[in-house]
mmCIF file of C-alpha atoms in Angstrom:
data_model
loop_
_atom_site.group_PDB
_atom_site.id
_atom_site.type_symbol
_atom_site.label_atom_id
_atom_site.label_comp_id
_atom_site.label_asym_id
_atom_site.label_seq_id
_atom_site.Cartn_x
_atom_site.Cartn_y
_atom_site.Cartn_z
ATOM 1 C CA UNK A 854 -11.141 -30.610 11.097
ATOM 2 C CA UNK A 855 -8.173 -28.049 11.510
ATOM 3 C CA UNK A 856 -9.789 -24.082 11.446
ATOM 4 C CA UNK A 857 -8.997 -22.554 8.030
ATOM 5 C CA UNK A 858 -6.732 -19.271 7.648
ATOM 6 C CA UNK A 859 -5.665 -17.297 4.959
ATOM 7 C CA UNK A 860 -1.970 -17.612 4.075
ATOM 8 C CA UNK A 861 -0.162 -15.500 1.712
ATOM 9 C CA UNK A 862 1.671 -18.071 -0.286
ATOM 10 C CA UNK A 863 2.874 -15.730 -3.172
ATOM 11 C CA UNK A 864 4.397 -12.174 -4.215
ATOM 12 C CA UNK A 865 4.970 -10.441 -7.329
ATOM 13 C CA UNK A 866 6.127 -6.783 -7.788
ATOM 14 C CA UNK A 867 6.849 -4.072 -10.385
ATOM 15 C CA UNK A 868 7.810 -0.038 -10.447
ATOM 16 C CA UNK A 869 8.418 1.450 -13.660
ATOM 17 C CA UNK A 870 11.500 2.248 -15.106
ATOM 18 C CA UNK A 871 11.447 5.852 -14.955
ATOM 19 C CA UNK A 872 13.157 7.265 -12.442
ATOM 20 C CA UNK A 873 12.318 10.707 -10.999
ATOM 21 C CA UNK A 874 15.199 11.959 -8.333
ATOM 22 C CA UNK A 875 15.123 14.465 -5.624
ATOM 23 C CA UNK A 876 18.006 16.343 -7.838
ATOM 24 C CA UNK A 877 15.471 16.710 -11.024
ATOM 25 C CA UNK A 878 12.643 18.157 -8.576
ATOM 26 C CA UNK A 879 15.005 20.604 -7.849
ATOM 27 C CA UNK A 880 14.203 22.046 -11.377
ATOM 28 C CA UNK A 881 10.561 21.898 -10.923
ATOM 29 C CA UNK A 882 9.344 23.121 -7.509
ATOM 30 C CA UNK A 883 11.456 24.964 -5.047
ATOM 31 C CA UNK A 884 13.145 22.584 -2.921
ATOM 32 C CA UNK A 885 16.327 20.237 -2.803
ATOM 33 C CA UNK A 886 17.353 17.042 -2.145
ATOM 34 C CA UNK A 887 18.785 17.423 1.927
ATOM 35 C CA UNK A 888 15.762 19.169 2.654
ATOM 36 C CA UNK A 889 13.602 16.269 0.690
ATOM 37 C CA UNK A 890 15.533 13.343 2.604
ATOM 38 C CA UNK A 891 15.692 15.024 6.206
ATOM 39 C CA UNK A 892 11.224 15.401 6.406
ATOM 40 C CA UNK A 893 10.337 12.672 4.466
ATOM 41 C CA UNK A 894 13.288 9.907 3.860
ATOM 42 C CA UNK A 895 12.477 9.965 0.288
ATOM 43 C CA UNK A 896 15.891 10.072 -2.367
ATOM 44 C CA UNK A 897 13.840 9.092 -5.545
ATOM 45 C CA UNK A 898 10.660 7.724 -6.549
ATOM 46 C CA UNK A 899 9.304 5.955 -9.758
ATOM 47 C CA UNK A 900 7.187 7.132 -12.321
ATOM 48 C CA UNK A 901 4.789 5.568 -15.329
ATOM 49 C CA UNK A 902 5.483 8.155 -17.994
ATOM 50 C CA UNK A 903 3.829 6.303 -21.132
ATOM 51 C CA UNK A 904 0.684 7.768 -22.111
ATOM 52 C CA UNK A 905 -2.354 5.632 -21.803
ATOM 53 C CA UNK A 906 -1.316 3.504 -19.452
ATOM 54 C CA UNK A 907 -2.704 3.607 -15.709
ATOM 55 C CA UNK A 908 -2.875 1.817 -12.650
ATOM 56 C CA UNK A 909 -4.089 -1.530 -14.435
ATOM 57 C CA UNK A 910 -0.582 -1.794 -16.544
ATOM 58 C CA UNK A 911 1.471 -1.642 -13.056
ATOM 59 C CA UNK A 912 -1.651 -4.615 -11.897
ATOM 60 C CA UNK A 913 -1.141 -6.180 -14.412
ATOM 61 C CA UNK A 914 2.877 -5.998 -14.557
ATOM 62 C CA UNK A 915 2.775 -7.341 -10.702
ATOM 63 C CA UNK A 916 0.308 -9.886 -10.852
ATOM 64 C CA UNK A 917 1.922 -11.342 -13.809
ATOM 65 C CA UNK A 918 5.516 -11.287 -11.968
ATOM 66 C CA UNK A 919 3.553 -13.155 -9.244
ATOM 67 C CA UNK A 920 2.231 -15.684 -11.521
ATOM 68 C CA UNK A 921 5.763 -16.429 -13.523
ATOM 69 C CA UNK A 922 7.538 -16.690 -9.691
ATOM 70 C CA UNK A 923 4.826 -19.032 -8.380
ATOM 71 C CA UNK A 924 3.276 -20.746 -11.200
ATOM 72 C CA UNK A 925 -0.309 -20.448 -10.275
ATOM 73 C CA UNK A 926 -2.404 -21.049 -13.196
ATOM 74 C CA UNK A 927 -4.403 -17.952 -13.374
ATOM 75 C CA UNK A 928 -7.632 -19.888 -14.145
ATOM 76 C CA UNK A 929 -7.580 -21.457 -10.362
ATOM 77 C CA UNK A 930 -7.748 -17.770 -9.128
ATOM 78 C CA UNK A 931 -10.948 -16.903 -7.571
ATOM 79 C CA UNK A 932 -11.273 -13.736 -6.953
ATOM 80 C CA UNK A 933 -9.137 -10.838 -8.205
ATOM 81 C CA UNK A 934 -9.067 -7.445 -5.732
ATOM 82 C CA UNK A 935 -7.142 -4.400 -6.734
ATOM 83 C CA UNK A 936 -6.560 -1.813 -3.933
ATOM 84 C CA UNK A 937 -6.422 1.902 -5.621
ATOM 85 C CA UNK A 938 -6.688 5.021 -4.825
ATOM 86 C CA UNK A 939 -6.157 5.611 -8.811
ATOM 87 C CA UNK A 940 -8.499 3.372 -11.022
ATOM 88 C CA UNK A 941 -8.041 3.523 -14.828
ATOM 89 C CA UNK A 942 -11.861 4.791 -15.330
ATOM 90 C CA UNK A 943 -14.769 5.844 -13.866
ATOM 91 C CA UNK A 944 -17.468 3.015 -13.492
ATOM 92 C CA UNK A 945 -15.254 0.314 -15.089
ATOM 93 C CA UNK A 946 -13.443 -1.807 -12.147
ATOM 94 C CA UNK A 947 -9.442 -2.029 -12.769
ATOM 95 C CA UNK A 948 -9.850 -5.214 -11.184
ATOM 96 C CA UNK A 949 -12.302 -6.655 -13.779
ATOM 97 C CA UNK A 950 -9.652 -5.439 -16.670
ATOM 98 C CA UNK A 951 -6.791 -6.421 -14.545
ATOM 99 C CA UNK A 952 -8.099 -9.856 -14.366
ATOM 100 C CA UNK A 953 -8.986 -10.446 -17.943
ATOM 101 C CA UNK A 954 -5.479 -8.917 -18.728
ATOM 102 C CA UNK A 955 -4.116 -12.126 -16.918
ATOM 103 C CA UNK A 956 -6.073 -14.839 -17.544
ATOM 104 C CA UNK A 957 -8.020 -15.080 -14.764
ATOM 105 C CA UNK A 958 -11.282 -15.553 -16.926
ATOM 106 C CA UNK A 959 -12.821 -17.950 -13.442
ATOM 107 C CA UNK A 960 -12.382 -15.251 -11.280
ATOM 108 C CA UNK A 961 -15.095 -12.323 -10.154
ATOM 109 C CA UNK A 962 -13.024 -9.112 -9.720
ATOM 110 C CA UNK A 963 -13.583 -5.608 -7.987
ATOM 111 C CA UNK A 964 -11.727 -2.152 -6.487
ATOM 112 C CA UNK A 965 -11.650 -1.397 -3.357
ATOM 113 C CA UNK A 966 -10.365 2.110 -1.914
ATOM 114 C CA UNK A 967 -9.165 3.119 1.459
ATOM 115 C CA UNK A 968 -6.695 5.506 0.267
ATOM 116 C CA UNK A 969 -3.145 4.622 1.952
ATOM 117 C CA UNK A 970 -4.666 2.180 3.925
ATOM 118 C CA UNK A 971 -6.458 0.199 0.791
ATOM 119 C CA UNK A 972 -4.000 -3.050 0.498
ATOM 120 C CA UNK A 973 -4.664 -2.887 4.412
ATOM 121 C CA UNK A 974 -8.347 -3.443 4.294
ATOM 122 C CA UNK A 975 -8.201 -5.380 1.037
ATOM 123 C CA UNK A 976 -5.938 -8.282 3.193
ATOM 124 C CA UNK A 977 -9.117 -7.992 5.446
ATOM 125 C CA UNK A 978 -11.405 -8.515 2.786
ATOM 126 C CA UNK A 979 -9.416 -11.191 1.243
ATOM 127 C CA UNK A 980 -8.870 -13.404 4.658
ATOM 128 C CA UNK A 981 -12.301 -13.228 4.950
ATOM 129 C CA UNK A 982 -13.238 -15.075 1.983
ATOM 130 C CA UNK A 983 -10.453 -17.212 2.623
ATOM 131 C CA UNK A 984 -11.707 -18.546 5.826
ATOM 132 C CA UNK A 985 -15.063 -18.923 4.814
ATOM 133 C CA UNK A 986 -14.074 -21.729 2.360
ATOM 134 C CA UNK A 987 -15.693 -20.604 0.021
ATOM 135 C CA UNK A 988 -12.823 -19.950 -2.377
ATOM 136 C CA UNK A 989 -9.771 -21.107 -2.350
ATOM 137 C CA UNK A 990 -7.107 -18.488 -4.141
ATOM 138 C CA UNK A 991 -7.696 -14.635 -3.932
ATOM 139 C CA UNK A 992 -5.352 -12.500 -5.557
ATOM 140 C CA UNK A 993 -4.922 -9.148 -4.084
ATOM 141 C CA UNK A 994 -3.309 -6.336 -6.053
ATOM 142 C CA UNK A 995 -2.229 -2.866 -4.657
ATOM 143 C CA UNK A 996 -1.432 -0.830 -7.219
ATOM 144 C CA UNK A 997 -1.179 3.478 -7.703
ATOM 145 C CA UNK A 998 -0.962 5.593 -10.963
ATOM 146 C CA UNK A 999 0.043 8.627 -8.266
ATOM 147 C CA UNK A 1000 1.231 10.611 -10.934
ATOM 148 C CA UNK A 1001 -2.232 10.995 -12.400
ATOM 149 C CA UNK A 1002 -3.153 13.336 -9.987
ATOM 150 C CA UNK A 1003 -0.233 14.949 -8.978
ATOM 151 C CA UNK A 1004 0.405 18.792 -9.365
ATOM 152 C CA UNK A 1005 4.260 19.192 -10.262
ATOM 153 C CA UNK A 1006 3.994 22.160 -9.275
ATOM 154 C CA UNK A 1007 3.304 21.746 -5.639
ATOM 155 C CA UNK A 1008 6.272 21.252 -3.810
ATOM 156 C CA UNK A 1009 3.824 19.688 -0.870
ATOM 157 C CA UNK A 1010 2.556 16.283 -2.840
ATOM 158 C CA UNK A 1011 4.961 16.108 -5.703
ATOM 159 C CA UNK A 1012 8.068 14.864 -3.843
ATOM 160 C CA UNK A 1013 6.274 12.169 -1.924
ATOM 161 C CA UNK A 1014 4.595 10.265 -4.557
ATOM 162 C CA UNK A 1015 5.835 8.012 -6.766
ATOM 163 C CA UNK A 1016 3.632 4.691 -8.706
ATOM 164 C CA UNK A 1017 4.283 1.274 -8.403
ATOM 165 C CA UNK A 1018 2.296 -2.228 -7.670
ATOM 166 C CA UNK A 1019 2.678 -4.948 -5.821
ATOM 167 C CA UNK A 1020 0.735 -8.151 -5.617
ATOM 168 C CA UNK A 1021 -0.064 -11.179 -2.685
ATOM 169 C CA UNK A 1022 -1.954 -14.627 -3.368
ATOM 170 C CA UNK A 1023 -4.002 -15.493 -0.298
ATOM 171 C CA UNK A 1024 -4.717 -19.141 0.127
ATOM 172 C CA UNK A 1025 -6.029 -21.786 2.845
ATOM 173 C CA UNK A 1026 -3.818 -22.859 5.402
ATOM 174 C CA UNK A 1027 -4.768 -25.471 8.090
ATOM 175 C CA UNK A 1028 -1.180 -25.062 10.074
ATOM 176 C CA UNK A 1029 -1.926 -22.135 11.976
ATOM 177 C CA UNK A 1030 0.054 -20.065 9.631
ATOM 178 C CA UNK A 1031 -1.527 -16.673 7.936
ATOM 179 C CA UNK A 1032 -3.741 -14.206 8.901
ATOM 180 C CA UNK A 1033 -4.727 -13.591 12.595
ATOM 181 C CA UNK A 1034 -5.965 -10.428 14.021
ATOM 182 C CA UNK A 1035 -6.928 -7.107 12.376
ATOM 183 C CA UNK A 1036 -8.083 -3.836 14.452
ATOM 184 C CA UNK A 1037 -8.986 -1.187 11.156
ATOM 185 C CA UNK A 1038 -10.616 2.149 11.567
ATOM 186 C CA UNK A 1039 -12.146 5.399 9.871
ATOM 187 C CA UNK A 1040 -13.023 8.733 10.415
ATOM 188 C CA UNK A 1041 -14.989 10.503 7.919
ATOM 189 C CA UNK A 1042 -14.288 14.246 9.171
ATOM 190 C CA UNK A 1043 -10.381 13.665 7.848
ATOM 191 C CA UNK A 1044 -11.220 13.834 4.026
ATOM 192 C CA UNK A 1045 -11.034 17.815 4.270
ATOM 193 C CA UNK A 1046 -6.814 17.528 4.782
ATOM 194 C CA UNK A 1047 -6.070 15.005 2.140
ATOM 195 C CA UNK A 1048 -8.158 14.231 -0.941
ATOM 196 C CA UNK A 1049 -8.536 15.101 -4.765
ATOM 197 C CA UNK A 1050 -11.823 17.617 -4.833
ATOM 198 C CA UNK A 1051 -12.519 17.849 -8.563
ATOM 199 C CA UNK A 1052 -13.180 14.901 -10.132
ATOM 200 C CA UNK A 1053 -16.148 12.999 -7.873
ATOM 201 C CA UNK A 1054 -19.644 13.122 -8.055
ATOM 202 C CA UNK A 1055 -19.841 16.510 -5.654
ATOM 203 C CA UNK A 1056 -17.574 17.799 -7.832
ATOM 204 C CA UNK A 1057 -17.727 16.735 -11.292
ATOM 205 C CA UNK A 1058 -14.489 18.248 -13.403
ATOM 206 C CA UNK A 1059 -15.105 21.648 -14.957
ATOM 207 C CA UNK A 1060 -12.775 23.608 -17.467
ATOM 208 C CA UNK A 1061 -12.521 26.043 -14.753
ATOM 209 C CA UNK A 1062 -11.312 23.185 -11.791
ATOM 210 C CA UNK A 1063 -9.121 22.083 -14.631
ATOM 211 C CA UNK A 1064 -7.683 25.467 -15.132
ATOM 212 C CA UNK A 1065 -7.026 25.824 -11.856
ATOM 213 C CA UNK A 1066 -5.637 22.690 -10.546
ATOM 214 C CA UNK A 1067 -8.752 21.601 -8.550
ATOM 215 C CA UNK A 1068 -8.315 18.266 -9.934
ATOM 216 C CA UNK A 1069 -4.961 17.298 -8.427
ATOM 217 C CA UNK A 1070 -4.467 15.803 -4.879
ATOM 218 C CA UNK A 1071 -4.148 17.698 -2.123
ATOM 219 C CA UNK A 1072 -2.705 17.559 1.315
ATOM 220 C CA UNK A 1073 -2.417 19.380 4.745
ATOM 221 C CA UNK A 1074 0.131 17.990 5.730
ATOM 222 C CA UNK A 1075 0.693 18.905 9.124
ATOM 223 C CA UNK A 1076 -2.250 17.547 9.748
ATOM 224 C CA UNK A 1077 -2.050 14.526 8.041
ATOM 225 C CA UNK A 1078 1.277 14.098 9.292
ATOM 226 C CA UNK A 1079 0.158 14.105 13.200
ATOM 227 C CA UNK A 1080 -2.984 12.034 12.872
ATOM 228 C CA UNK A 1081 -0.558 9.746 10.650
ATOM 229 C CA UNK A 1082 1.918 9.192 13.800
ATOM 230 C CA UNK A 1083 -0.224 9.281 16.627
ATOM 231 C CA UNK A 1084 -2.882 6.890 14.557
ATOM 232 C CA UNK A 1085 -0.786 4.071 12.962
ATOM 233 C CA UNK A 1086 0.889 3.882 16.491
ATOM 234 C CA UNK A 1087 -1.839 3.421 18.339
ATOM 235 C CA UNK A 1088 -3.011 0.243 16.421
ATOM 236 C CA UNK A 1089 0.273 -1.264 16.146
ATOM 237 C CA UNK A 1090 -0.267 -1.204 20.143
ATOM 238 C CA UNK A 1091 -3.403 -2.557 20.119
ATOM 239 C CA UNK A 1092 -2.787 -5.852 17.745
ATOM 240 C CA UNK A 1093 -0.012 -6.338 19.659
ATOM 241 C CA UNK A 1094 -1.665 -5.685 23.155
ATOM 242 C CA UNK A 1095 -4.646 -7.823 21.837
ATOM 243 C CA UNK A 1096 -2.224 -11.012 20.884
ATOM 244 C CA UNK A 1097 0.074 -11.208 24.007
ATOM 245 C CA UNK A 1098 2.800 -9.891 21.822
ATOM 246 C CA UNK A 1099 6.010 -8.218 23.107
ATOM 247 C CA UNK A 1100 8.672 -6.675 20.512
ATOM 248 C CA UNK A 1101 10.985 -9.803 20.697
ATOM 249 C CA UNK A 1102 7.826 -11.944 18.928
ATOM 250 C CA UNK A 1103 7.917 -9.548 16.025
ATOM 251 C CA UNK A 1104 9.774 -10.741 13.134
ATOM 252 C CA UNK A 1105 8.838 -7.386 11.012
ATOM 253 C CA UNK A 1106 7.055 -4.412 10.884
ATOM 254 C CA UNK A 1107 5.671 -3.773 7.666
ATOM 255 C CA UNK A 1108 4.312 -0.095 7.879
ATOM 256 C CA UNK A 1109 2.706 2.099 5.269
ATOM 257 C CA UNK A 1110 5.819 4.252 3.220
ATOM 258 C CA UNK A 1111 4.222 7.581 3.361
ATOM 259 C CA UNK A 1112 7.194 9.243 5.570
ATOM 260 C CA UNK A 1113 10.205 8.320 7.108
ATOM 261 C CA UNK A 1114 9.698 9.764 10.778
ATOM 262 C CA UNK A 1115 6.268 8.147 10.613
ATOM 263 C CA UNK A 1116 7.545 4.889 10.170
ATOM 264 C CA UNK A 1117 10.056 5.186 12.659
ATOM 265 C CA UNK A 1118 7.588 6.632 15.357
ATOM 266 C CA UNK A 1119 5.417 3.196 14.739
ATOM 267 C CA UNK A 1120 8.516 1.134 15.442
ATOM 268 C CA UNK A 1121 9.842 3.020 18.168
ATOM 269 C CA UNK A 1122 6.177 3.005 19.707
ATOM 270 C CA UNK A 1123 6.456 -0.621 20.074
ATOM 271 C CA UNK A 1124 10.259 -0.822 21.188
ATOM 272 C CA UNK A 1125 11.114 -2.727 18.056
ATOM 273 C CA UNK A 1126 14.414 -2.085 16.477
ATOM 274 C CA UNK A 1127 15.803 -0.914 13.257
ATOM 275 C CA UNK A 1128 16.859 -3.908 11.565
ATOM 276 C CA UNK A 1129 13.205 -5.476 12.184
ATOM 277 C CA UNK A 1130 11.764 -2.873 9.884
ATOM 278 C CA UNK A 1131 10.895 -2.958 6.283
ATOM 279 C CA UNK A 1132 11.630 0.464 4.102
ATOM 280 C CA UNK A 1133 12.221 1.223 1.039
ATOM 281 C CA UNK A 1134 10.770 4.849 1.142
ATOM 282 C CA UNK A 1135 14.052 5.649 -0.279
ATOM 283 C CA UNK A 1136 13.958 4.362 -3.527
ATOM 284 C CA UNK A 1137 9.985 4.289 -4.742
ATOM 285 C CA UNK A 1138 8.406 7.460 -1.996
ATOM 286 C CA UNK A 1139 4.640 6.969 -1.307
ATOM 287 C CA UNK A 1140 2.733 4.389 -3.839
ATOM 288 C CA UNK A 1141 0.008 4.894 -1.919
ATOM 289 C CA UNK A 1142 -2.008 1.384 -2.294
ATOM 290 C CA UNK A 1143 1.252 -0.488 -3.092
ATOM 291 C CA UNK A 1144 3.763 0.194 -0.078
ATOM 292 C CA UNK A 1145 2.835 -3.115 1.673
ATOM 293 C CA UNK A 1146 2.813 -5.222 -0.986
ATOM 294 C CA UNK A 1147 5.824 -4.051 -2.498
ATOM 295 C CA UNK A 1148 7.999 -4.036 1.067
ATOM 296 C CA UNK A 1149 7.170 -7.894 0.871
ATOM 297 C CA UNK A 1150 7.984 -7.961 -2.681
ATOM 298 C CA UNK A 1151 11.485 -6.568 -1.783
ATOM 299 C CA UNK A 1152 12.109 -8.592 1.420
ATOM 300 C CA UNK A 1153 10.204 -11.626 0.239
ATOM 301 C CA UNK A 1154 14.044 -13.391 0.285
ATOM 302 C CA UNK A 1155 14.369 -12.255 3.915
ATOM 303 C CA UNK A 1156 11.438 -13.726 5.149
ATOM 304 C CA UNK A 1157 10.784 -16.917 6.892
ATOM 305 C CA UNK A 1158 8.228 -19.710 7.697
ATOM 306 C CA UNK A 1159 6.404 -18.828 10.761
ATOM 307 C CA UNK A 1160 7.613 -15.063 11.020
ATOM 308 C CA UNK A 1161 5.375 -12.913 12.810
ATOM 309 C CA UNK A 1162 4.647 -9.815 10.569
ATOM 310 C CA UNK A 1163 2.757 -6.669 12.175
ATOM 311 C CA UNK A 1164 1.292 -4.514 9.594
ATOM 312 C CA UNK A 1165 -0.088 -0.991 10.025
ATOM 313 C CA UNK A 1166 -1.144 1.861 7.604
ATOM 314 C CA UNK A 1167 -2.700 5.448 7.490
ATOM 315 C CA UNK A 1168 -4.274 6.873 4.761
ATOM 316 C CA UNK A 1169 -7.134 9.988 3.239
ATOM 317 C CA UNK A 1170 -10.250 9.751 4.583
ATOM 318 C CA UNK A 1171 -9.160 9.131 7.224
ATOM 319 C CA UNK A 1172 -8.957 5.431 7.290
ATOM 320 C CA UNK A 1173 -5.499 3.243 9.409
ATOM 321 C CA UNK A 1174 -5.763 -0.042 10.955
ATOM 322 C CA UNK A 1175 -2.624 -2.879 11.852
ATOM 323 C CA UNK A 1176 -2.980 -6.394 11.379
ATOM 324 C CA UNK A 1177 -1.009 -9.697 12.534
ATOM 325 C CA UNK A 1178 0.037 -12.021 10.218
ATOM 326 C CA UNK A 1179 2.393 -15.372 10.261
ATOM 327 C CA UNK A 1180 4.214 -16.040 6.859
ATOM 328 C CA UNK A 1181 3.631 -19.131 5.444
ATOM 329 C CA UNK A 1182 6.722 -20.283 3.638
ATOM 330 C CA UNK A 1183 10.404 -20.005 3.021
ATOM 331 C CA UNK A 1184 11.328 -18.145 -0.158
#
């Protein structure tokens, strides 16, 4: 009997309509758009302006573009994860909405959150179950209402955060194809550069916090921004140190869109070229959960059957990690 791995055999995207452009921050914060696109690589970013609607309407939005592309009857689907750093409520699961939303009445349904690096550790998760046999088609959603919890005000988070979702269907795959090495890590004394206080159980939200903008995210980002480099390097290194890879095996690198010299110290860590990676930091900024996903959402046409895809992230907590994945089919 072949050994079972965990393909990614669909994609399905959305960013809302709204766009918010380096040009209209000028207005808000004190900044401007060369100064914007020179540190981070970021010209515009998209925001979910109607009221009421959080991360589950960009969920559901992507998973349902997934389902029209592929035709997957949502009733096959197993398992439902949504990766968020944003979820609609407290206590209620996004996922568990998300997957009702759809049709996916079958499936059992949770959050998980890693910060920047939750899509990361949710393709873990999902390969996991995959290979196990014991379920067959696990949809995994990375989605981010970033504007919830960003202070327009602060000139430090508000131009690198933008929302958006994007969605992957993990199945079985008996051709070698898929998912096959992972090297994640965490370190718990990184929370104290890049969090949202207010709003947990240490810190429940008070009028006061509210008052004083104790609820919104923020960031060190110095900090954040050397840890980021040195970190998502470093494990791009490692999964390709640990698979006998050299930079001509790599098809793509599909790194985290939190800045553009980040991304570019990853790539030129491992010697790979330009034109072999994925950005569109440009256009959507940080979506947090959603970067991944929605890179292979905009290069799905681009990709190939047995492509060799390195992925690596870096997100609050701290938590990063890379992983090593062969795409399954031809778009």
């Amino acid at each position: 009997m072949s050994k079972i791995t965990a393909a990614i055999t669909a994609v399905g995207g959305y960013v809302p309509e709204h766009v918010l452009t380096n040009k209209m921050l000028e207005s808000m914060v004190e900044t401007n758009d060369e100064w914007i696109v020179s540190r981070t690589g970021i010209k515009e970013r998209r925001i979910l302006k109607e009221d009421g609607k959080g991360t589950s309407f960009l969920a559901i939005k992507a998973a349902q573009d997934l389902i029209d592309k592929s035709g997957v009857d949502p009733k096959e689907i197993d398992l439902v994860i949504v990766a968020t750093a944003t979820p609609d409520m407290k206590a209620a699961a996004t996922a568990a909405f998300t997957a009702t939303a759809i049709g996916a009445v079958n499936a059992f349904s949770y959050d998980l959150e890693a910060a920047c690096s939750s899509f990361l550790f949710g393709m873990s998760t999902a390969s996991s179950y995959i290979e196990s046999g014991r379920y067959k088609k696990i949809l995994l959603i990375g989605a981010d209402k970033n504007s919830s919890m960003i202070n327009y005000k602060d000139r430090a988070t508000c131009i690198i955060f933008g929302d958006g979702a994007g969605a992957v269907l993990f199945e079985p795959n008996t051709e070698g194809l898929g998912f096959h090495d992972e090297y994640l890590r965490s370190d718990g004394s990184g929370r104290d550069f890049l969090q949202a206080t207010y709003g947990g159980s240490s810190y429940p939200v008070t009028q006061e916090a509210v008052a004083e903008g104790k609820h919104f995210v923020f960031q060190d980002g110095k900090t954040v921004f050397k840890n980021a480099v040195s970190n998502m390097a470093d494990v791009a290194v490692k999964i390709l140190e640990r698979n006998n890879l050299s930079k001509d095996d790599i098809s793509w690198l599909v790194a985290h869109q939190a800045n553009k010299r980040i991304i570019d110290a990853t790539a030129n860590r491992i010697e790979l070229d330009s034109e072999k990676v994925m950005t569109n930091i440009a256009s959507y900024g940080n979506t947090t959960s959603a970067t991944l996903p929605l890179l292979l959402f905009d290069y799905e046409k681009q990709l190939k059957k047995g492509d060799k895809l390195v992925f690596a992230a870096f997100g609050g907590g701290f938590t990063w990690g890379s992983i090593y994945l062969t795409w399954a089919y031809n778009s």
